[in-house]
Coordinates of C-alpha atoms in Angstrom, one line a residue:
Chain A
M45 CA -54.1 -28.3 47.3
P46 CA -52.3 -25.0 47.5
Y47 CA -52.2 -22.1 45.1
V48 CA -49.3 -19.6 45.3
N49 CA -49.3 -16.2 43.5
I50 CA -46.0 -14.3 43.4
K51 CA -46.1 -10.7 42.3
I52 CA -42.8 -8.9 41.5
T53 CA -41.7 -5.9 39.5
R54 CA -40.8 -6.8 35.9
E55 CA -37.1 -6.5 35.8
G56 CA -35.5 -9.0 33.5
L57 CA -36.5 -12.1 35.5
T58 CA -34.9 -15.1 33.7
A59 CA -36.5 -18.4 32.9
V60 CA -34.1 -20.1 35.3
Q61 CA -35.2 -17.7 38.1
K62 CA -38.8 -18.5 37.4
E63 CA -38.1 -22.2 37.7
Q64 CA -36.3 -21.6 41.0
L65 CA -39.3 -19.6 42.3
I66 CA -41.8 -22.3 41.2
Q67 CA -39.7 -25.1 42.6
G68 CA -38.9 -23.3 45.9
A69 CA -42.6 -22.3 46.5
T70 CA -43.7 -25.9 45.8
E71 CA -41.1 -27.4 48.1
L72 CA -42.1 -24.9 50.8
L73 CA -45.7 -26.2 50.8
V74 CA -44.5 -29.8 50.7
D75 CA -42.1 -29.3 53.6
V76 CA -44.2 -27.2 55.9
L77 CA -47.6 -28.7 55.2
G78 CA -47.0 -32.0 53.5
K79 CA -49.0 -30.8 50.5
N80 CA -49.1 -32.9 47.3
P81 CA -46.8 -31.2 44.8
E82 CA -48.8 -32.7 41.8
I83 CA -51.7 -30.3 42.5
T84 CA -49.7 -27.3 43.8
V85 CA -50.0 -24.4 41.4
V86 CA -47.6 -21.3 41.3
V87 CA -48.4 -18.3 39.2
I88 CA -45.8 -15.5 38.8
D89 CA -47.1 -12.0 37.8
E90 CA -44.5 -9.5 36.6
I91 CA -45.7 -6.0 37.1
N92 CA -44.2 -2.9 35.3
T93 CA -42.4 -0.6 37.7
D94 CA -44.9 2.2 36.7
N95 CA -47.7 0.0 38.0
W96 CA -46.2 -0.8 41.4
G97 CA -46.5 1.7 44.2
I98 CA -44.9 1.8 47.6
A99 CA -44.9 4.7 50.1
G100 CA -47.2 6.6 47.8
E101 CA -45.1 6.6 44.6
S102 CA -44.3 4.3 41.8
V103 CA -41.2 2.2 41.8
T104 CA -40.2 4.0 38.6
K105 CA -40.3 7.4 40.3
R106 CA -38.7 6.1 43.5
R107 CA -35.7 4.8 41.6
Q108 CA -35.2 7.9 39.4
R109 CA -35.2 10.0 42.6
D110 CA -32.7 7.7 44.3
E111 CA -30.2 7.9 41.4
Chain B
M211 CA -72.7 -8.8 42.7
P212 CA -70.1 -11.4 41.7
Y213 CA -66.6 -11.1 40.4
V214 CA -65.0 -13.9 38.6
N215 CA -61.3 -14.1 37.8
I216 CA -60.2 -16.8 35.3
K217 CA -56.4 -17.5 35.0
I218 CA -55.2 -19.6 32.2
T219 CA -51.9 -20.2 30.4
R220 CA -51.5 -17.9 27.4
E221 CA -51.9 -20.1 24.3
G222 CA -53.6 -18.4 21.5
L223 CA -57.0 -17.9 23.2
T224 CA -59.2 -16.3 20.6
A225 CA -61.7 -13.4 21.0
V226 CA -64.5 -15.8 20.5
Q227 CA -63.3 -18.1 23.2
K228 CA -63.0 -15.1 25.6
E229 CA -66.6 -14.2 24.8
Q230 CA -67.6 -17.8 25.6
L231 CA -65.8 -17.7 28.9
I232 CA -67.4 -14.4 29.9
Q233 CA -70.8 -15.4 28.8
G234 CA -70.6 -18.9 30.4
A235 CA -69.3 -17.6 33.8
T236 CA -72.0 -14.9 33.9
E237 CA -74.7 -17.4 33.1
L238 CA -73.4 -19.8 35.8
L239 CA -73.8 -17.1 38.5
V240 CA -77.2 -16.2 37.2
D241 CA -78.4 -19.8 37.0
V242 CA -77.0 -21.0 40.4
L243 CA -77.4 -17.9 42.5
G244 CA -79.8 -15.7 40.7
K245 CA -77.2 -12.9 40.5
N246 CA -77.8 -9.8 38.4
P247 CA -75.8 -10.2 35.2
E248 CA -75.6 -6.4 34.8
I249 CA -73.1 -6.1 37.7
T250 CA -71.3 -9.4 37.2
V251 CA -67.7 -8.8 36.3
V252 CA -65.4 -11.4 34.6
V253 CA -61.7 -10.8 34.2
I254 CA -59.5 -13.2 32.2
D255 CA -55.7 -13.3 32.9
E256 CA -53.5 -15.0 30.4
I257 CA -50.3 -16.2 32.0
N258 CA -47.1 -17.1 30.0
T259 CA -46.3 -20.8 30.3
D260 CA -42.9 -19.8 31.9
N261 CA -44.8 -18.1 34.7
W262 CA -47.2 -21.0 35.5
G263 CA -45.9 -23.8 37.7
I264 CA -47.5 -27.1 38.5
A265 CA -45.8 -30.0 40.3
G266 CA -42.7 -27.9 40.9
E267 CA -41.9 -26.9 37.3
S268 CA -43.1 -24.5 34.7
V269 CA -45.6 -25.5 32.1
T270 CA -43.0 -24.6 29.5
K271 CA -40.5 -27.1 30.9
R272 CA -43.2 -29.8 31.5
R273 CA -44.2 -29.6 27.9
Q274 CA -40.7 -29.8 26.5
R275 CA -40.1 -32.9 28.6
D276 CA -43.3 -34.5 27.4
E277 CA -42.5 -34.1 23.7
Chain C
M11 CA -54.3 -25.6 33.8
P12 CA -56.8 -23.1 34.8
Y13 CA -57.5 -21.4 38.1
V14 CA -60.9 -19.8 38.7
N15 CA -61.7 -17.5 41.6
I16 CA -65.3 -16.6 42.3
K17 CA -66.0 -13.7 44.7
I18 CA -69.6 -13.2 45.9
T19 CA -71.3 -11.6 48.8
R20 CA -71.8 -13.9 51.8
E21 CA -75.5 -14.6 51.9
G22 CA -76.3 -18.2 52.9
L23 CA -74.7 -19.9 50.0
T24 CA -75.4 -23.6 50.5
A25 CA -73.0 -26.6 50.0
V26 CA -75.0 -27.7 47.0
Q27 CA -74.7 -24.3 45.4
K28 CA -71.0 -24.3 45.9
E29 CA -70.8 -27.7 44.2
Q30 CA -72.8 -26.3 41.3
L31 CA -70.4 -23.4 41.0
I32 CA -67.3 -25.6 41.1
Q33 CA -68.8 -28.1 38.6
G34 CA -70.1 -25.4 36.3
A35 CA -66.8 -23.4 36.2
T36 CA -64.8 -26.6 35.6
E37 CA -67.1 -27.7 32.8
L38 CA -66.9 -24.2 31.2
L39 CA -63.1 -24.4 31.0
V40 CA -63.3 -28.0 29.6
D41 CA -66.0 -27.1 27.0
V42 CA -64.5 -23.8 25.8
L43 CA -60.8 -24.6 26.0
G44 CA -60.5 -28.3 26.3
K45 CA -58.7 -27.9 29.7
N46 CA -57.9 -31.0 31.8
P47 CA -60.5 -30.9 34.7
E48 CA -58.1 -32.9 36.9
I49 CA -55.9 -29.8 37.4
T50 CA -58.6 -27.2 37.2
V51 CA -58.9 -25.3 40.5
V52 CA -61.9 -23.3 41.6
V53 CA -61.8 -21.1 44.8
I54 CA -65.0 -19.4 46.1
D55 CA -64.6 -16.4 48.4
E56 CA -67.6 -15.3 50.3
I57 CA -67.4 -11.6 51.2
N58 CA -69.4 -9.9 54.0
T59 CA -71.9 -7.3 52.6
D60 CA -70.1 -4.6 54.7
N61 CA -66.9 -5.4 52.8
W62 CA -68.3 -5.3 49.2
G63 CA -68.8 -1.9 47.6
I64 CA -70.6 -0.9 44.4
A65 CA -71.4 2.6 43.2
G66 CA -69.5 4.1 46.2
E67 CA -71.3 2.4 49.0
S68 CA -71.4 -1.0 50.7
V69 CA -74.0 -3.7 49.7
T70 CA -75.2 -3.5 53.3
K71 CA -76.0 0.2 53.1
R72 CA -77.4 -0.1 49.6
R73 CA -79.9 -2.8 50.7
Q74 CA -81.0 -0.9 53.8
R75 CA -81.7 2.1 51.7
D76 CA -83.7 0.1 49.1
E77 CA -86.0 -1.4 51.7
Chain D
M201 CA -49.8 -2.8 56.3
P202 CA -52.2 -2.6 53.5
Y203 CA -52.1 -4.0 49.9
V204 CA -54.3 -2.4 47.3
N205 CA -54.9 -3.9 43.8
I206 CA -56.6 -1.8 41.2
K207 CA -57.8 -3.5 38.1
I208 CA -58.9 -1.4 35.1
T209 CA -59.3 -1.8 31.4
R210 CA -56.1 -1.0 29.4
E211 CA -56.9 2.2 27.7
G212 CA -53.9 4.5 27.5
L213 CA -53.5 5.1 31.2
T214 CA -50.6 7.6 31.5
A215 CA -47.7 7.5 34.0
V216 CA -49.1 10.6 35.6
Q217 CA -52.5 8.9 36.1
K218 CA -50.8 5.9 37.6
E219 CA -48.9 8.1 40.1
Q220 CA -52.2 9.7 41.0
L221 CA -53.9 6.3 41.6
I222 CA -50.9 5.1 43.7
Q223 CA -50.8 8.4 45.7
G224 CA -54.5 8.6 46.2
A225 CA -54.9 5.0 47.3
T226 CA -52.0 5.3 49.8
E227 CA -53.5 8.6 51.2
L228 CA -56.9 6.9 51.6
L229 CA -55.4 4.2 53.8
V230 CA -53.4 6.7 55.8
D231 CA -56.5 9.0 56.2
V232 CA -59.1 6.4 57.1
L233 CA -57.0 3.9 59.0
G234 CA -53.8 5.6 60.0
K235 CA -51.8 3.1 58.1
N236 CA -48.0 3.6 57.6
P237 CA -47.5 4.7 54.0
E238 CA -44.0 3.3 53.9
I239 CA -45.3 -0.3 53.8
T240 CA -48.5 0.4 51.8
V241 CA -48.3 -1.4 48.4
V242 CA -50.5 -0.5 45.4
V243 CA -50.5 -2.7 42.3
I244 CA -52.3 -1.6 39.1
D245 CA -53.3 -4.3 36.6
E246 CA -54.3 -3.1 33.1
I247 CA -56.6 -5.6 31.5
N248 CA -57.3 -5.8 27.7
T249 CA -60.9 -4.9 26.9
D250 CA -61.3 -8.4 25.3
N251 CA -60.5 -9.9 28.7
W252 CA -62.9 -7.8 30.8
G253 CA -66.5 -8.9 30.8
I254 CA -69.5 -7.1 32.2
A255 CA -73.2 -8.2 31.8
G256 CA -72.1 -11.3 29.9
E257 CA -70.0 -9.7 27.2
S258 CA -66.6 -8.2 26.8
V259 CA -66.0 -4.5 27.0
T260 CA -64.7 -4.7 23.4
K261 CA -68.0 -6.0 22.1
R262 CA -70.1 -3.8 24.4
R263 CA -68.3 -0.7 22.9
Q264 CA -68.6 -1.8 19.3
R265 CA -72.4 -2.3 19.8
D266 CA -72.8 1.1 21.5
E267 CA -71.2 3.0 18.6
Chain E
M275 CA -40.8 -5.4 46.3
P276 CA -42.6 -8.7 46.1
Y277 CA -46.0 -9.8 47.3
V278 CA -46.8 -13.4 47.8
N279 CA -50.3 -14.8 48.3
I280 CA -50.6 -18.4 49.5
K281 CA -54.0 -20.0 49.3
I282 CA -54.6 -23.3 51.1
T283 CA -57.5 -25.3 52.4
R284 CA -58.4 -24.5 56.0
E285 CA -57.3 -27.5 58.0
G286 CA -55.9 -26.6 61.4
L287 CA -52.8 -24.7 60.1
T288 CA -50.9 -23.7 63.3
A289 CA -49.3 -20.4 64.1
V290 CA -45.9 -22.1 63.8
Q291 CA -46.7 -23.4 60.3
K292 CA -47.8 -19.9 59.3
E293 CA -44.5 -18.4 60.5
Q294 CA -42.6 -21.1 58.5
L295 CA -44.6 -20.3 55.4
I296 CA -44.0 -16.5 55.8
Q297 CA -40.3 -17.0 56.6
G298 CA -39.8 -19.6 53.8
A299 CA -41.5 -17.5 51.1
T300 CA -39.6 -14.4 52.1
E301 CA -36.3 -16.2 52.0
L302 CA -37.1 -17.7 48.6
L303 CA -37.5 -14.2 47.2
V304 CA -34.3 -13.0 48.8
D305 CA -32.3 -16.0 47.7
V306 CA -33.5 -16.2 44.1
L307 CA -34.0 -12.5 43.3
G308 CA -32.1 -10.6 46.0
K309 CA -35.3 -8.8 47.0
N310 CA -35.3 -6.7 50.2
P311 CA -37.1 -8.7 52.9
E312 CA -38.2 -5.5 54.7
I313 CA -40.8 -4.8 52.0
T314 CA -41.7 -8.4 51.1
V315 CA -45.3 -9.1 52.0
V316 CA -46.8 -12.6 52.4
V317 CA -50.6 -13.1 52.8
I318 CA -52.0 -16.5 53.7
D319 CA -55.6 -17.2 52.8
E320 CA -57.2 -20.3 54.4
I321 CA -60.1 -21.5 52.4
N322 CA -62.9 -23.8 53.6
T323 CA -62.8 -27.2 52.0
D324 CA -66.4 -26.6 50.7
N325 CA -65.1 -23.6 48.8
W326 CA -62.1 -25.2 47.1
G327 CA -62.8 -27.2 44.0
I328 CA -60.5 -29.5 42.1
A329 CA -61.5 -31.8 39.2
G330 CA -65.0 -30.5 39.3
E331 CA -65.9 -31.2 42.9
S332 CA -65.2 -29.7 46.3
V333 CA -62.4 -30.9 48.5
T334 CA -65.0 -31.8 51.1
K335 CA -66.9 -34.1 48.7
R336 CA -63.7 -35.6 47.3
R337 CA -62.5 -36.6 50.8
Q338 CA -65.9 -38.1 51.8
R339 CA -65.8 -40.2 48.7
D340 CA -62.2 -41.3 49.2
E341 CA -62.9 -42.5 52.8
Chain F
M253 CA -65.1 -0.5 34.8
P254 CA -62.6 -0.8 37.7
Y255 CA -62.3 -3.4 40.5
V256 CA -60.4 -2.5 43.6
N257 CA -59.3 -5.0 46.2
I258 CA -58.0 -3.7 49.6
K259 CA -56.3 -6.1 51.9
I260 CA -55.6 -5.0 55.4
T261 CA -54.9 -6.7 58.7
R262 CA -58.1 -7.5 60.7
E263 CA -58.0 -5.1 63.6
G264 CA -61.5 -3.9 64.5
L265 CA -62.2 -2.1 61.3
T266 CA -65.7 -0.4 61.8
A267 CA -68.6 -0.3 59.4
V268 CA -68.0 3.5 59.1
Q269 CA -64.4 3.0 58.1
K270 CA -65.4 0.4 55.5
E271 CA -67.8 2.9 54.0
Q272 CA -65.0 5.5 53.9
L273 CA -62.7 3.1 52.1
I274 CA -65.4 2.1 49.6
Q275 CA -66.4 5.7 49.0
G276 CA -62.8 7.0 48.8
A277 CA -61.6 4.3 46.4
T278 CA -64.6 4.8 44.1
E279 CA -64.1 8.6 44.1
L280 CA -60.4 8.1 43.3
L281 CA -61.2 6.1 40.2
V282 CA -63.9 8.7 39.1
D283 CA -61.6 11.7 39.7
V284 CA -58.4 10.3 38.1
L285 CA -59.9 8.2 35.2
G286 CA -63.5 9.4 34.8
K287 CA -64.7 5.9 35.5
N288 CA -68.4 5.2 36.0
P289 CA -69.0 4.7 39.7
E290 CA -72.1 2.6 39.1
I291 CA -69.9 -0.3 37.9
T292 CA -66.9 0.3 40.2
V293 CA -66.5 -2.6 42.6
V294 CA -64.5 -2.4 45.9
V295 CA -63.8 -5.5 47.9
I296 CA -62.1 -5.3 51.4
D297 CA -60.3 -8.4 52.7
E298 CA -59.5 -8.4 56.4
I299 CA -56.6 -10.7 57.1
N300 CA -55.7 -12.1 60.6
T301 CA -52.4 -10.8 61.9
D302 CA -51.1 -14.4 62.0
N303 CA -51.7 -14.7 58.3
W304 CA -49.9 -11.5 57.2
G305 CA -46.2 -11.5 57.0
I306 CA -43.7 -8.6 56.5
A307 CA -39.9 -8.8 56.7
G308 CA -40.1 -12.6 57.2
E309 CA -42.4 -12.7 60.2
S310 CA -46.1 -12.4 61.0
V311 CA -47.6 -9.1 62.1
T312 CA -48.6 -10.9 65.3
K313 CA -45.0 -11.9 66.1
R314 CA -43.7 -8.5 65.1
R315 CA -46.0 -6.7 67.5
Q316 CA -45.3 -9.0 70.4
R317 CA -41.6 -8.3 69.9
D318 CA -42.1 -4.6 69.7
E319 CA -44.0 -4.4 72.9

């Protein structure tokens, strides 16, 4: 009866990649814990790079500086 | 002092339905626990069907297959 | 396909009250949105009053002051 | 190794304000707990006023009534 | 720069299983999206069966009934 | 109308430090966005080091290895 929430920066994630994340996370819970996949929920949140901070600055700013 | 987060798939939820969810969740906390509605917060997250997985596949894919 | 997370301060919530919250939140989603209860998940988080802040102070401190 | 999630209503938050929130939250964790800023993550969620409820009604409705 | 939150019912999850969930979720993000594992965070929340509801009742009650 | 959730590893956080986090996060929202502190909520989650992963391993394991 697991619930998995994946948060990543919004950067052109494709529908195929989303399916891979959902399938992979579900299999992980089945393999490690023997959970029932039928009631395993995965929710993917895509976050704008302006809204994601690491080391005190946004990912947007961090990338501009690194270019 | 409760906080309620409701996550549902994004499928044309109307403003009226959102009011009903907010009002109903607040009343539930008041009725069951005697919480003060003035500081009861409800946040509704609408999730794209591509980003919601159940039983190892996205809701988008599940619905296409069921048609 | 909803997921509901209820966060409240940890204050002797009984098993019966938890059942009422789970049942009430599930019925709310069924009534307002016609969601399938079989795949409606409710998770209740009980938070110590030291760890819950409102108006810039913990609930613990707020209550001590109000006594 | 902290993770901070800030949820606010979506109301024209600027990129500069987002940087201030990310920087301020990171500094708070460094100052109070001596956390390593390099692995401190801040995620800002902007929520439509229709989707945020307080005192049993949406922020949208509350504001219309207060005008 | 991903953050993964896994919520499961609290049922004797071992330290080894937790390592497997952390490693598996991190590898999933690396494999599917090429994310940097160094800043990939995984948080596991173990939830009491009284506090987890599915189909309108707690997991505790569901299991008692199924026995 | 903000909600702030701070997740950190559980390592002897004191009541004073919790007050400082609550007060600091509330002031941040007031200073940057002019939010009303009266309805600003802060929730602190303390996570066991076994349950927090970074770079593919738990904080528990990472620390044992670094000693």
